[in-house]
Coordinates of C-alpha atoms in Angstrom, one line a residue:
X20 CA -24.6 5.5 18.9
X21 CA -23.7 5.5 22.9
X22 CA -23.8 8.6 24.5
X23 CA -20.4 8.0 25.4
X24 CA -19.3 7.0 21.5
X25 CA -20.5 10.2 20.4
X26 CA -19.3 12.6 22.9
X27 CA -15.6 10.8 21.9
X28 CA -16.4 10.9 18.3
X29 CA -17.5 14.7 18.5
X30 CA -13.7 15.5 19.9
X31 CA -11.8 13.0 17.8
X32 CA -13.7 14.7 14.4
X33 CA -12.5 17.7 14.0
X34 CA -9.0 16.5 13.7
X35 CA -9.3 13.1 12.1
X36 CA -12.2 14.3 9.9
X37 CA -9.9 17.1 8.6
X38 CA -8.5 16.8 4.8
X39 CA -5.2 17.4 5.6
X40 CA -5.2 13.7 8.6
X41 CA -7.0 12.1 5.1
X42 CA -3.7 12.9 3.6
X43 CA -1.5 12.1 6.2
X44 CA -3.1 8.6 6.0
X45 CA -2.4 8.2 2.5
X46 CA 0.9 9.6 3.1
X47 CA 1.4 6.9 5.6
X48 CA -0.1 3.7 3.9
X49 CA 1.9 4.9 0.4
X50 CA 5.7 5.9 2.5
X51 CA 7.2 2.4 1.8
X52 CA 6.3 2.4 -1.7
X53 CA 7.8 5.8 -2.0
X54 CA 10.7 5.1 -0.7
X55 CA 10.8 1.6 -1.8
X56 CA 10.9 3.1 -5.6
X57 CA 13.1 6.5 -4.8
X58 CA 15.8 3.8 -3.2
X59 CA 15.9 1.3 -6.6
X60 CA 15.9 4.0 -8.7
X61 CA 18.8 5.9 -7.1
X62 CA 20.4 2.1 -6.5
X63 CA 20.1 0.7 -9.7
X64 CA 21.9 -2.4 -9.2
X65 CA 20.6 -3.6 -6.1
X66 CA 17.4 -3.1 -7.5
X67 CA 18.2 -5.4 -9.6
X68 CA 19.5 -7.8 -7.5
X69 CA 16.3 -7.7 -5.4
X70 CA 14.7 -9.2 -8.4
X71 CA 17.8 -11.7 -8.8
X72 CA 17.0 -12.9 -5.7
X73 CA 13.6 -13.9 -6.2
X74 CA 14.3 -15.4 -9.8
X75 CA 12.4 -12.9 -11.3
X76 CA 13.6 -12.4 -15.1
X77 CA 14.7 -10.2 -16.7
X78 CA 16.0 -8.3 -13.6
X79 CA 16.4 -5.3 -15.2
X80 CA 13.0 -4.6 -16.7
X81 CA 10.9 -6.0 -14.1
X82 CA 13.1 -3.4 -11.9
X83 CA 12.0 -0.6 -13.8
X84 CA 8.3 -1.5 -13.4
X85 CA 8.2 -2.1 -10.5
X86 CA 9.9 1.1 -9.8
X87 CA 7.5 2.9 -12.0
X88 CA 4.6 1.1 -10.0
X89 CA 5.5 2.3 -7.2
X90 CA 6.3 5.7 -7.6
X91 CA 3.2 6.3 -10.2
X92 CA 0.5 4.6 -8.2
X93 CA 1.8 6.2 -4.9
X94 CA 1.5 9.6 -6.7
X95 CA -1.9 9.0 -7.8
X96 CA -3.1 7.8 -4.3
X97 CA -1.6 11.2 -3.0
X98 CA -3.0 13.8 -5.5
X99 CA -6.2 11.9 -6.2
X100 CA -5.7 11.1 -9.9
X101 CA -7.6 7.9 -10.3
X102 CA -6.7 7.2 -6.7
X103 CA -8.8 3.7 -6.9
X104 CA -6.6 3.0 -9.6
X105 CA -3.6 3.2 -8.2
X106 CA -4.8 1.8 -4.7
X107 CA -6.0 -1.5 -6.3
X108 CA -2.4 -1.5 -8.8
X109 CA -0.8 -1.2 -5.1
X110 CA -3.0 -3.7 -3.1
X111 CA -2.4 -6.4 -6.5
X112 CA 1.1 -5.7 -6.7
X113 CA 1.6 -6.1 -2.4
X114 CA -0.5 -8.8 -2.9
X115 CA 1.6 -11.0 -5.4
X116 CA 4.5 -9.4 -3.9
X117 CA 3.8 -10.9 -0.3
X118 CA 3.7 -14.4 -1.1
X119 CA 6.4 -14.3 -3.6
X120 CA 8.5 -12.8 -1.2
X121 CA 7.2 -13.7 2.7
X122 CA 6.8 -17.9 2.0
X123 CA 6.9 -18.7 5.7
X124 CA 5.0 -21.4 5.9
X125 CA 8.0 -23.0 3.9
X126 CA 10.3 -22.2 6.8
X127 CA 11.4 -24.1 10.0
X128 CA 9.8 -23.6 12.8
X129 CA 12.2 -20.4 14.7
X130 CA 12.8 -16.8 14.6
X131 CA 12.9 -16.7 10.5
X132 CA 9.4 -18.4 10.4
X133 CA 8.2 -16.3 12.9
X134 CA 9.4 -12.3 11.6
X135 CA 8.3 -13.7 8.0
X136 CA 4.5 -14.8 9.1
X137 CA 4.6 -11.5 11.1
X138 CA 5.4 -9.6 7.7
X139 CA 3.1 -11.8 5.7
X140 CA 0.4 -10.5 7.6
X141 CA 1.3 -7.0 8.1
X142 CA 1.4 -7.2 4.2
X143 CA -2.1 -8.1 4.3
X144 CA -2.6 -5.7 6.0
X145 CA -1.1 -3.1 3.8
X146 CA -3.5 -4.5 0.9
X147 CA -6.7 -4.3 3.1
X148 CA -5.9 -0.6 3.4
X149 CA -5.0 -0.2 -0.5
X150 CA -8.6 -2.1 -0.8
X151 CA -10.1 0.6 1.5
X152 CA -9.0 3.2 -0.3
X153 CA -10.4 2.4 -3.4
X154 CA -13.5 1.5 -2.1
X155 CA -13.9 4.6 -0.6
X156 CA -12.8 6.9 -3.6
X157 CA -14.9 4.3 -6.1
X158 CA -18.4 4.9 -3.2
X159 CA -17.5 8.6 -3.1
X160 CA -17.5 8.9 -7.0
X161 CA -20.9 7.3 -7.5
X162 CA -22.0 9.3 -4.6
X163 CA -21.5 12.2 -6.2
X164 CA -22.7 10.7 -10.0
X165 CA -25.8 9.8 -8.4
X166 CA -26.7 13.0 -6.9
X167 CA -26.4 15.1 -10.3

């Protein structure tokens, strides 16, 4: 490492090596889902509708799964229960999700092409992080078998 690299990383550590910025960041990368799930389930209908709208049947149960999804998987990211688990059911779901949903390449060429290749790929990004985290908490894990 740089002499310069490490004199930066020595300041940035002590906050962004701290549990409580680990949680933030999950916090962070989990917030849409949260609120994604805590708006469909306190607007029923236009959960519903959302699935309407991409042909996705029947409406009302994939709704409640997906609402279930994301509230569940979110909450085990967060509190560390199985958070691979629910990182990888988040990266598979954004995943499918993103190119159900974000099929710019089937648009004209304009602003709609445009905001939904810039969404497509932010989505991507969203899974790359879900990935991360589940590597991480599976390379921690047999870390820690492997010492014992």
């Amino acid at each position: 490492m740089h002499a310069l690299e490490s004199k930066f990383a020595g300041i940035a550590r002590p906050v962004f090596g701290a549990p409580w910025m680990r949680f933030v960041a999950y916090l962070g990368l989990c917030a849409a889902y949260l609120q994604g799930g805590l708006d469909k389930l306190t607007d029923f209908n236009s959960a519903i509708g959302e699935m309407n709208h991409f042909g996705l049947s029947p409406a009302p149960v994939l709704a409640v799964l997906v609402i279930i999804l994301e509230l569940v998987a979110s909450a085990m990211i967060l509190t560390g229960f199985f958070r691979w688990l629910g990182a990888l059911a988040l990266a598979a779901f954004t995943l499918l999700a993103t190119f159900l949903a974000l099929r710019f390449w089937e648009l004209p060429p304009g602003m709609e092409r445009f905001m939904a290749a810039n969404s497509f790929f932010e989505h991507l990004g969203l899974v790359g992080g879900f990935l991360l985290v589940a590597w991480l908490d599976l390379g921690r894990d047999i870390s820690m078998t492997m010492e014992a």
